[in-house]
Amino acid sequence: MMAATFKCQPTGLHGLPIDASAPRSSTNFVRFFSMRFACNTRSNKLRHVHASISHASLVDPTPLSTSHDSSTESALILIRHGESFWNEKNLFTGCCDVPLTMRGVEEAIEAGKRISYIPVDMIFTSALIRAQMTAMLIMTQHLQKKIPIIIHNESEESTTWTQVYSEKTTKQSIPVITAWELNERMYGELQGLNKQETAERYGKEKVHQWRRSFDIPPPKGESLEMCSHRAVAYFKDFIEPQLKSGKNVMVAAHGNSLRSIIMYLERLTSQEVVSLELSTGVPLLYIYTEGKYMSRGSPVGPTEAGVYAYTQSLAVDRRQLDEMSP
């Protein structure tokens, strides 16, 4: 039996268009039979991965040009994870790895219904289980019926042991890239504390400053500014090139990492971003075209007439999915 061998080569809310045409240093991923991806969680570098239906080693590919066709159009879905157990208990969660409540599960499933007609070619999530659960549950509702598979490339063994031995199965899968850079901001010594009790202990004004200022971190934690440095850098280097190449991408992450990305997409000021609130389990849609991001708000649902016909290509995708549906 021949294996699908994955070879790694290091390598508005305001509805206004935002210029994102500046060239980046990251190269586009290489297509060879089918597209697959990996993220080395130790070095935190995304790598080229392409599948070959062969036992033979692949020749190192020549990177594609980083320039993009001005007519390229792609969808970007951003979603904050569903409610977690610590959300329910009103605790500071930060980078603690807490799963979804039943309500969070239901929020993710409802979000999946709302984006079920929007094509998804690849998924990025944080390294935290609540974001990963949300992404997986969303895809259970998608009309593409493709299976999301988390790519493991932490070691040579993990890469070898998770090989897929079917080209057909590979084509029916969606790669899921996990990255710590998309994690929630680290709340330091506040993690695990009750928010109300913390306000009573330190004073409401001080806690509000820790939570809602742009550049003031909580004790031994990250400020929103610090979180934005890693989240936006990762978006520019690894997610944006996929959009430029025409891939439709979903990002399941957290309130502060997503606020940081939206700040970049919509060119928000530090004063504007601190007042931006994102509800759990509510998807936001952006259309990337001609080097710009255009906000389309939150999709209503597949039964709403024409709700996904934001662009010609999305209308075509919806029609194709309709034809596939029983």
mmCIF file of C-alpha atoms in Angstrom:
data_model
loop_
_atom_site.group_PDB
_atom_site.id
_atom_site.type_symbol
_atom_site.label_atom_id
_atom_site.label_comp_id
_atom_site.label_asym_id
_atom_site.label_seq_id
_atom_site.Cartn_x
_atom_site.Cartn_y
_atom_site.Cartn_z
ATOM 1 C CA MET A 1 0.000 0.000 0.000
ATOM 2 C CA MET A 2 1.333 3.381 -0.929
ATOM 3 C CA ALA A 3 1.392 6.071 1.725
ATOM 4 C CA ALA A 4 0.532 9.732 1.425
ATOM 5 C CA THR A 5 3.916 10.935 2.577
ATOM 6 C CA PHE A 6 4.090 14.441 3.986
ATOM 7 C CA LYS A 7 7.488 15.994 3.448
ATOM 8 C CA CYS A 8 8.340 19.149 5.400
ATOM 9 C CA GLN A 9 10.514 21.873 4.003
ATOM 10 C CA PRO A 10 11.473 24.584 6.558
ATOM 11 C CA THR A 11 11.098 27.459 5.038
ATOM 12 C CA GLY A 12 -14.747 46.386 9.347
ATOM 13 C CA LEU A 13 -16.629 45.783 11.849
ATOM 14 C CA HIS A 14 -17.050 49.205 10.246
ATOM 15 C CA GLY A 15 -17.653 47.590 6.852
ATOM 16 C CA LEU A 16 -14.812 49.523 5.213
ATOM 17 C CA PRO A 17 -12.167 48.023 2.909
ATOM 18 C CA ILE A 18 -8.720 47.789 4.477
ATOM 19 C CA ASP A 19 -5.571 47.749 2.381
ATOM 20 C CA ALA A 20 -3.536 44.625 3.048
ATOM 21 C CA SER A 21 -1.566 44.541 -0.175
ATOM 22 C CA ALA A 22 1.882 45.079 1.320
ATOM 23 C CA PRO A 23 4.138 42.132 0.391
ATOM 24 C CA ARG A 24 5.123 39.679 3.126
ATOM 25 C CA SER A 25 8.182 37.518 3.484
ATOM 26 C CA SER A 26 6.214 34.279 3.876
ATOM 27 C CA THR A 27 5.865 32.092 0.802
ATOM 28 C CA ASN A 28 2.665 30.465 -0.330
ATOM 29 C CA PHE A 29 2.179 26.782 0.337
ATOM 30 C CA VAL A 30 3.040 24.391 -2.455
ATOM 31 C CA ARG A 31 0.392 22.342 -4.209
ATOM 32 C CA PHE A 32 1.358 18.804 -5.229
ATOM 33 C CA PHE A 33 -1.543 16.386 -5.785
ATOM 34 C CA SER A 34 -3.166 17.701 -2.612
ATOM 35 C CA MET A 35 -2.375 20.427 -0.129
ATOM 36 C CA ARG A 36 -1.405 19.530 3.426
ATOM 37 C CA PHE A 37 0.093 21.601 6.180
ATOM 38 C CA ALA A 38 1.957 21.246 9.452
ATOM 39 C CA CYS A 39 2.852 23.429 12.387
ATOM 40 C CA ASN A 40 5.878 22.602 14.507
ATOM 41 C CA THR A 41 4.680 23.547 17.957
ATOM 42 C CA ARG A 42 8.173 23.489 19.362
ATOM 43 C CA SER A 43 9.713 25.975 16.968
ATOM 44 C CA ASN A 44 6.317 27.581 16.232
ATOM 45 C CA LYS A 45 7.064 27.697 12.525
ATOM 46 C CA LEU A 46 4.618 26.700 9.848
ATOM 47 C CA ARG A 47 6.210 24.560 7.175
ATOM 48 C CA HIS A 48 5.527 23.597 3.599
ATOM 49 C CA VAL A 49 3.968 20.165 3.425
ATOM 50 C CA HIS A 50 2.881 18.463 0.265
ATOM 51 C CA ALA A 51 1.548 14.960 -0.273
ATOM 52 C CA SER A 52 3.013 12.486 -2.695
ATOM 53 C CA ILE A 53 1.364 9.175 -3.488
ATOM 54 C CA SER A 54 4.723 7.490 -3.586
ATOM 55 C CA HIS A 55 7.262 5.758 -1.399
ATOM 56 C CA ALA A 56 10.009 7.851 -2.952
ATOM 57 C CA SER A 57 11.297 11.017 -1.362
ATOM 58 C CA LEU A 58 10.113 14.232 -2.935
ATOM 59 C CA VAL A 59 12.401 16.766 -4.455
ATOM 60 C CA ASP A 60 12.435 20.024 -2.473
ATOM 61 C CA PRO A 61 9.876 22.298 -4.128
ATOM 62 C CA THR A 62 10.529 25.729 -5.514
ATOM 63 C CA PRO A 63 8.442 28.201 -3.475
ATOM 64 C CA LEU A 64 5.608 29.893 -5.297
ATOM 65 C CA SER A 65 5.749 33.619 -5.826
ATOM 66 C CA THR A 66 4.450 35.698 -2.925
ATOM 67 C CA SER A 67 2.698 38.041 -5.352
ATOM 68 C CA HIS A 68 -1.035 37.569 -5.717
ATOM 69 C CA ASP A 69 -3.606 37.954 -8.431
ATOM 70 C CA SER A 70 -5.607 41.133 -7.883
ATOM 71 C CA SER A 71 -8.733 39.176 -8.795
ATOM 72 C CA THR A 72 -8.203 36.615 -6.012
ATOM 73 C CA GLU A 73 -11.164 36.442 -3.681
ATOM 74 C CA SER A 74 -11.375 34.468 -0.467
ATOM 75 C CA ALA A 75 -13.392 34.234 2.719
ATOM 76 C CA LEU A 76 -12.015 34.713 6.228
ATOM 77 C CA ILE A 77 -14.164 33.508 9.131
ATOM 78 C CA LEU A 78 -13.206 34.600 12.635
ATOM 79 C CA ILE A 79 -14.880 33.031 15.648
ATOM 80 C CA ARG A 80 -14.340 33.255 19.357
ATOM 81 C CA HIS A 81 -14.665 29.877 21.045
ATOM 82 C CA GLY A 82 -17.931 28.840 22.700
ATOM 83 C CA GLU A 83 -18.498 29.304 26.417
ATOM 84 C CA SER A 84 -15.925 27.514 28.587
ATOM 85 C CA PHE A 85 -16.376 26.232 32.134
ATOM 86 C CA TRP A 86 -14.389 29.174 33.482
ATOM 87 C CA ASN A 87 -16.462 31.620 31.420
ATOM 88 C CA GLU A 88 -19.465 30.111 33.157
ATOM 89 C CA LYS A 89 -17.841 30.511 36.583
ATOM 90 C CA ASN A 90 -16.676 34.081 35.787
ATOM 91 C CA LEU A 91 -12.999 33.193 36.277
ATOM 92 C CA PHE A 92 -9.975 34.674 34.516
ATOM 93 C CA THR A 93 -9.006 31.941 32.058
ATOM 94 C CA GLY A 94 -6.148 33.296 29.954
ATOM 95 C CA CYS A 95 -3.876 30.481 28.800
ATOM 96 C CA CYS A 96 -5.343 27.847 31.134
ATOM 97 C CA ASP A 97 -6.680 24.988 29.033
ATOM 98 C CA VAL A 98 -10.377 24.699 29.917
ATOM 99 C CA PRO A 99 -13.004 22.865 27.792
ATOM 100 C CA LEU A 100 -16.432 24.026 26.638
ATOM 101 C CA THR A 101 -19.615 23.808 28.671
ATOM 102 C CA MET A 102 -22.693 22.242 27.136
ATOM 103 C CA ARG A 103 -23.812 25.761 26.277
ATOM 104 C CA GLY A 104 -20.451 26.299 24.569
ATOM 105 C CA VAL A 105 -20.967 23.122 22.571
ATOM 106 C CA GLU A 106 -24.397 24.348 21.498
ATOM 107 C CA GLU A 107 -22.958 27.759 20.541
ATOM 108 C CA ALA A 108 -20.350 26.078 18.341
ATOM 109 C CA ILE A 109 -22.952 23.887 16.633
ATOM 110 C CA GLU A 110 -25.172 26.918 15.989
ATOM 111 C CA ALA A 111 -22.174 28.789 14.555
ATOM 112 C CA GLY A 112 -21.557 25.823 12.269
ATOM 113 C CA LYS A 113 -25.087 26.091 10.914
ATOM 114 C CA ARG A 114 -24.593 29.798 10.243
ATOM 115 C CA ILE A 115 -21.457 29.302 8.155
ATOM 116 C CA SER A 116 -22.375 25.937 6.628
ATOM 117 C CA TYR A 117 -22.510 27.384 3.088
ATOM 118 C CA ILE A 118 -19.235 29.299 3.279
ATOM 119 C CA PRO A 119 -16.335 27.271 1.845
ATOM 120 C CA VAL A 120 -13.521 26.360 4.241
ATOM 121 C CA ASP A 121 -10.195 25.114 2.862
ATOM 122 C CA MET A 122 -8.140 25.228 6.038
ATOM 123 C CA ILE A 123 -8.519 26.019 9.711
ATOM 124 C CA PHE A 124 -6.258 27.765 12.192
ATOM 125 C CA THR A 125 -6.873 27.479 15.923
ATOM 126 C CA SER A 126 -5.017 28.301 19.094
ATOM 127 C CA ALA A 127 -3.270 25.565 21.046
ATOM 128 C CA LEU A 128 -6.102 25.589 23.618
ATOM 129 C CA ILE A 129 -8.832 22.940 23.716
ATOM 130 C CA ARG A 130 -11.801 25.335 23.840
ATOM 131 C CA ALA A 131 -10.847 26.833 20.460
ATOM 132 C CA GLN A 132 -10.108 23.431 18.947
ATOM 133 C CA MET A 133 -13.413 21.983 20.189
ATOM 134 C CA THR A 134 -15.235 24.949 18.679
ATOM 135 C CA ALA A 135 -13.604 24.467 15.265
ATOM 136 C CA MET A 136 -14.329 20.735 15.214
ATOM 137 C CA LEU A 137 -17.962 21.134 16.273
ATOM 138 C CA ILE A 138 -18.503 23.859 13.672
ATOM 139 C CA MET A 139 -17.392 21.536 10.901
ATOM 140 C CA THR A 140 -19.903 18.846 11.910
ATOM 141 C CA GLN A 141 -22.551 21.158 10.446
ATOM 142 C CA HIS A 142 -20.745 22.119 7.250
ATOM 143 C CA LEU A 143 -22.216 21.070 3.916
ATOM 144 C CA GLN A 144 -18.792 20.267 2.497
ATOM 145 C CA LYS A 145 -18.822 17.168 4.723
ATOM 146 C CA LYS A 146 -15.038 17.278 4.925
ATOM 147 C CA ILE A 147 -13.332 16.053 8.067
ATOM 148 C CA PRO A 148 -11.051 18.433 9.983
ATOM 149 C CA ILE A 149 -7.757 16.789 10.934
ATOM 150 C CA ILE A 150 -5.275 18.360 13.344
ATOM 151 C CA ILE A 151 -1.821 18.220 11.795
ATOM 152 C CA HIS A 152 0.898 16.911 14.127
ATOM 153 C CA ASN A 153 4.514 17.668 13.329
ATOM 154 C CA GLU A 154 5.978 17.961 16.827
ATOM 155 C CA SER A 155 8.556 15.265 16.136
ATOM 156 C CA GLU A 156 9.685 12.862 13.449
ATOM 157 C CA GLU A 157 7.643 10.128 15.121
ATOM 158 C CA SER A 158 4.446 12.171 15.227
ATOM 159 C CA THR A 159 4.814 13.041 11.554
ATOM 160 C CA THR A 160 5.431 9.413 10.602
ATOM 161 C CA TRP A 161 2.758 7.897 12.813
ATOM 162 C CA THR A 162 0.031 10.247 11.563
ATOM 163 C CA GLN A 163 0.553 9.564 7.864
ATOM 164 C CA VAL A 164 -2.576 9.181 5.753
ATOM 165 C CA TYR A 165 -2.440 6.221 3.374
ATOM 166 C CA SER A 166 -5.233 7.303 1.052
ATOM 167 C CA GLU A 167 -5.230 10.085 -1.518
ATOM 168 C CA LYS A 168 -9.031 10.014 -1.508
ATOM 169 C CA THR A 169 -9.157 10.478 2.279
ATOM 170 C CA THR A 170 -6.652 13.299 2.096
ATOM 171 C CA LYS A 171 -8.826 15.129 -0.421
ATOM 172 C CA GLN A 172 -11.838 14.709 1.866
ATOM 173 C CA SER A 173 -10.022 16.302 4.798
ATOM 174 C CA ILE A 174 -9.406 19.857 5.977
ATOM 175 C CA PRO A 175 -6.042 20.572 7.633
ATOM 176 C CA VAL A 176 -6.213 22.163 11.070
ATOM 177 C CA ILE A 177 -3.153 24.149 12.164
ATOM 178 C CA THR A 178 -2.750 24.842 15.882
ATOM 179 C CA ALA A 179 -0.582 27.755 17.026
ATOM 180 C CA TRP A 180 0.112 29.103 20.499
ATOM 181 C CA GLU A 181 0.431 32.578 18.990
ATOM 182 C CA LEU A 182 -3.372 32.583 18.640
ATOM 183 C CA ASN A 183 -3.873 31.777 22.345
ATOM 184 C CA GLU A 184 -5.798 34.068 24.650
ATOM 185 C CA ARG A 185 -3.648 36.685 26.307
ATOM 186 C CA MET A 186 -1.934 35.416 29.422
ATOM 187 C CA TYR A 187 -3.543 36.922 32.510
ATOM 188 C CA GLY A 188 -0.638 36.151 34.830
ATOM 189 C CA GLU A 189 -1.501 36.086 38.513
ATOM 190 C CA LEU A 190 -5.182 36.662 37.738
ATOM 191 C CA GLN A 191 -5.650 33.272 36.077
ATOM 192 C CA GLY A 192 -8.124 31.137 37.991
ATOM 193 C CA LEU A 193 -9.370 34.040 40.120
ATOM 194 C CA ASN A 194 -13.003 35.096 40.223
ATOM 195 C CA LYS A 195 -13.443 38.391 38.380
ATOM 196 C CA GLN A 196 -15.885 39.878 40.865
ATOM 197 C CA GLU A 197 -13.787 38.870 43.877
ATOM 198 C CA THR A 198 -10.665 40.247 42.191
ATOM 199 C CA ALA A 199 -12.412 43.595 41.634
ATOM 200 C CA GLU A 200 -13.385 43.712 45.297
ATOM 201 C CA ARG A 201 -9.817 42.925 46.345
ATOM 202 C CA TYR A 202 -7.877 45.281 44.052
ATOM 203 C CA GLY A 203 -10.597 47.813 43.250
ATOM 204 C CA LYS A 204 -12.848 47.976 40.218
ATOM 205 C CA GLU A 205 -10.815 50.712 38.552
ATOM 206 C CA LYS A 206 -7.547 48.770 38.751
ATOM 207 C CA VAL A 207 -9.083 45.535 37.470
ATOM 208 C CA HIS A 208 -10.869 47.400 34.666
ATOM 209 C CA GLN A 209 -7.512 48.898 33.716
ATOM 210 C CA TRP A 210 -5.914 45.447 33.585
ATOM 211 C CA ARG A 211 -8.766 44.063 31.509
ATOM 212 C CA ARG A 212 -9.529 46.911 29.128
ATOM 213 C CA SER A 213 -6.433 49.058 28.702
ATOM 214 C CA PHE A 214 -4.272 48.473 25.645
ATOM 215 C CA ASP A 215 -0.786 48.576 27.143
ATOM 216 C CA ILE A 216 -1.109 47.870 30.880
ATOM 217 C CA PRO A 217 -0.657 44.168 31.769
ATOM 218 C CA PRO A 218 -2.013 42.420 34.862
ATOM 219 C CA PRO A 219 0.621 41.217 37.368
ATOM 220 C CA LYS A 220 3.050 38.889 35.523
ATOM 221 C CA GLY A 221 0.714 38.768 32.536
ATOM 222 C CA GLU A 222 0.276 40.172 29.024
ATOM 223 C CA SER A 223 -1.320 43.412 27.949
ATOM 224 C CA LEU A 224 -3.514 43.484 24.846
ATOM 225 C CA GLU A 225 -0.623 45.180 23.083
ATOM 226 C CA MET A 226 1.693 42.276 23.917
ATOM 227 C CA CYS A 227 -0.918 39.769 22.761
ATOM 228 C CA SER A 228 -1.418 41.675 19.512
ATOM 229 C CA HIS A 229 2.296 41.530 18.664
ATOM 230 C CA ARG A 230 2.285 37.727 18.501
ATOM 231 C CA ALA A 231 -1.230 37.242 17.103
ATOM 232 C CA VAL A 232 -0.936 39.794 14.298
ATOM 233 C CA ALA A 233 2.585 38.692 13.374
ATOM 234 C CA TYR A 234 1.335 35.113 13.035
ATOM 235 C CA PHE A 235 -1.651 36.246 10.967
ATOM 236 C CA LYS A 236 0.553 38.225 8.578
ATOM 237 C CA ASP A 237 3.137 35.471 8.196
ATOM 238 C CA PHE A 238 0.975 32.360 7.953
ATOM 239 C CA ILE A 239 -2.734 33.100 7.499
ATOM 240 C CA GLU A 240 -2.721 36.084 5.163
ATOM 241 C CA PRO A 241 -0.630 34.300 2.491
ATOM 242 C CA GLN A 242 -3.312 31.596 2.318
ATOM 243 C CA LEU A 243 -6.009 34.204 1.717
ATOM 244 C CA LYS A 244 -3.875 35.840 -0.946
ATOM 245 C CA SER A 245 -3.545 32.484 -2.719
ATOM 246 C CA GLY A 246 -7.331 32.103 -2.808
ATOM 247 C CA LYS A 247 -7.804 29.790 0.172
ATOM 248 C CA ASN A 248 -10.881 30.200 2.372
ATOM 249 C CA VAL A 249 -9.787 30.207 6.008
ATOM 250 C CA MET A 250 -11.482 29.862 9.379
ATOM 251 C CA VAL A 251 -9.727 31.063 12.547
ATOM 252 C CA ALA A 252 -11.094 29.804 15.876
ATOM 253 C CA ALA A 253 -9.410 31.640 18.710
ATOM 254 C CA HIS A 254 -10.063 33.939 21.677
ATOM 255 C CA GLY A 255 -11.403 37.344 22.571
ATOM 256 C CA ASN A 256 -8.078 39.166 22.782
ATOM 257 C CA SER A 257 -6.193 37.399 20.004
ATOM 258 C CA LEU A 258 -9.149 38.011 17.676
ATOM 259 C CA ARG A 259 -9.513 41.629 18.784
ATOM 260 C CA SER A 260 -5.853 42.027 17.862
ATOM 261 C CA ILE A 261 -6.413 40.568 14.392
ATOM 262 C CA ILE A 262 -9.512 42.710 13.826
ATOM 263 C CA MET A 263 -7.490 45.744 14.894
ATOM 264 C CA TYR A 264 -5.126 44.918 12.016
ATOM 265 C CA LEU A 265 -7.875 44.109 9.492
ATOM 266 C CA GLU A 266 -9.854 47.274 10.177
ATOM 267 C CA ARG A 267 -6.998 49.576 11.162
ATOM 268 C CA LEU A 268 -8.542 50.302 14.542
ATOM 269 C CA THR A 269 -6.771 52.592 16.987
ATOM 270 C CA SER A 270 -5.710 51.418 20.442
ATOM 271 C CA GLN A 271 -8.660 53.397 21.826
ATOM 272 C CA GLU A 272 -11.145 51.734 19.458
ATOM 273 C CA VAL A 273 -9.967 48.178 19.984
ATOM 274 C CA VAL A 274 -10.308 48.240 23.768
ATOM 275 C CA SER A 275 -14.044 48.856 23.396
ATOM 276 C CA LEU A 276 -14.481 46.029 20.888
ATOM 277 C CA GLU A 277 -16.494 43.150 22.378
ATOM 278 C CA LEU A 278 -16.733 39.697 20.811
ATOM 279 C CA SER A 279 -19.409 37.274 21.941
ATOM 280 C CA THR A 280 -18.651 33.577 22.360
ATOM 281 C CA GLY A 281 -19.616 31.393 19.429
ATOM 282 C CA VAL A 282 -20.554 34.160 16.986
ATOM 283 C CA PRO A 283 -18.804 33.994 13.581
ATOM 284 C CA LEU A 284 -17.619 37.084 11.731
ATOM 285 C CA LEU A 285 -17.078 37.058 7.967
ATOM 286 C CA TYR A 286 -14.519 39.053 5.985
ATOM 287 C CA ILE A 287 -14.010 38.971 2.236
ATOM 288 C CA TYR A 288 -10.445 39.370 1.024
ATOM 289 C CA THR A 289 -10.212 40.754 -2.501
ATOM 290 C CA GLU A 290 -7.852 43.056 -4.389
ATOM 291 C CA GLY A 291 -5.570 43.339 -1.383
ATOM 292 C CA LYS A 292 -8.339 44.540 0.946
ATOM 293 C CA TYR A 293 -10.514 43.116 3.711
ATOM 294 C CA MET A 294 -14.218 43.931 3.719
ATOM 295 C CA SER A 295 -16.323 43.124 6.762
ATOM 296 C CA ARG A 296 -19.604 41.343 6.103
ATOM 297 C CA GLY A 297 -20.672 41.074 9.738
ATOM 298 C CA SER A 298 -22.062 37.844 11.164
ATOM 299 C CA PRO A 299 -23.819 35.400 8.829
ATOM 300 C CA VAL A 300 -27.470 34.883 9.717
ATOM 301 C CA GLY A 301 -27.965 31.313 8.548
ATOM 302 C CA PRO A 302 -28.302 29.090 5.471
ATOM 303 C CA THR A 303 -32.081 29.511 5.292
ATOM 304 C CA GLU A 304 -31.843 33.265 4.851
ATOM 305 C CA ALA A 305 -32.272 33.998 1.147
ATOM 306 C CA GLY A 306 -29.065 35.195 -0.448
ATOM 307 C CA VAL A 307 -27.267 35.693 2.840
ATOM 308 C CA TYR A 308 -24.018 34.243 1.491
ATOM 309 C CA ALA A 309 -24.199 35.808 -1.946
ATOM 310 C CA TYR A 310 -21.821 38.541 -0.817
ATOM 311 C CA THR A 311 -19.655 37.970 -3.850
ATOM 312 C CA GLN A 312 -19.887 36.083 -7.105
ATOM 313 C CA SER A 313 -17.565 33.285 -6.009
ATOM 314 C CA LEU A 314 -19.412 32.701 -2.722
ATOM 315 C CA ALA A 315 -22.697 32.572 -4.634
ATOM 316 C CA VAL A 316 -21.223 29.895 -6.917
ATOM 317 C CA ASP A 317 -19.938 27.941 -3.910
ATOM 318 C CA ARG A 318 -23.352 28.044 -2.309
ATOM 319 C CA ARG A 319 -25.041 26.785 -5.466
ATOM 320 C CA GLN A 320 -22.576 23.896 -5.694
ATOM 321 C CA LEU A 321 -23.182 22.953 -2.062
ATOM 322 C CA ASP A 322 -26.940 23.138 -2.622
ATOM 323 C CA GLU A 323 -26.579 20.681 -5.479
ATOM 324 C CA MET A 324 -24.585 18.323 -3.240
ATOM 325 C CA SER A 325 -27.186 18.384 -0.472
ATOM 326 C CA PRO A 326 -29.726 15.522 -0.363
#
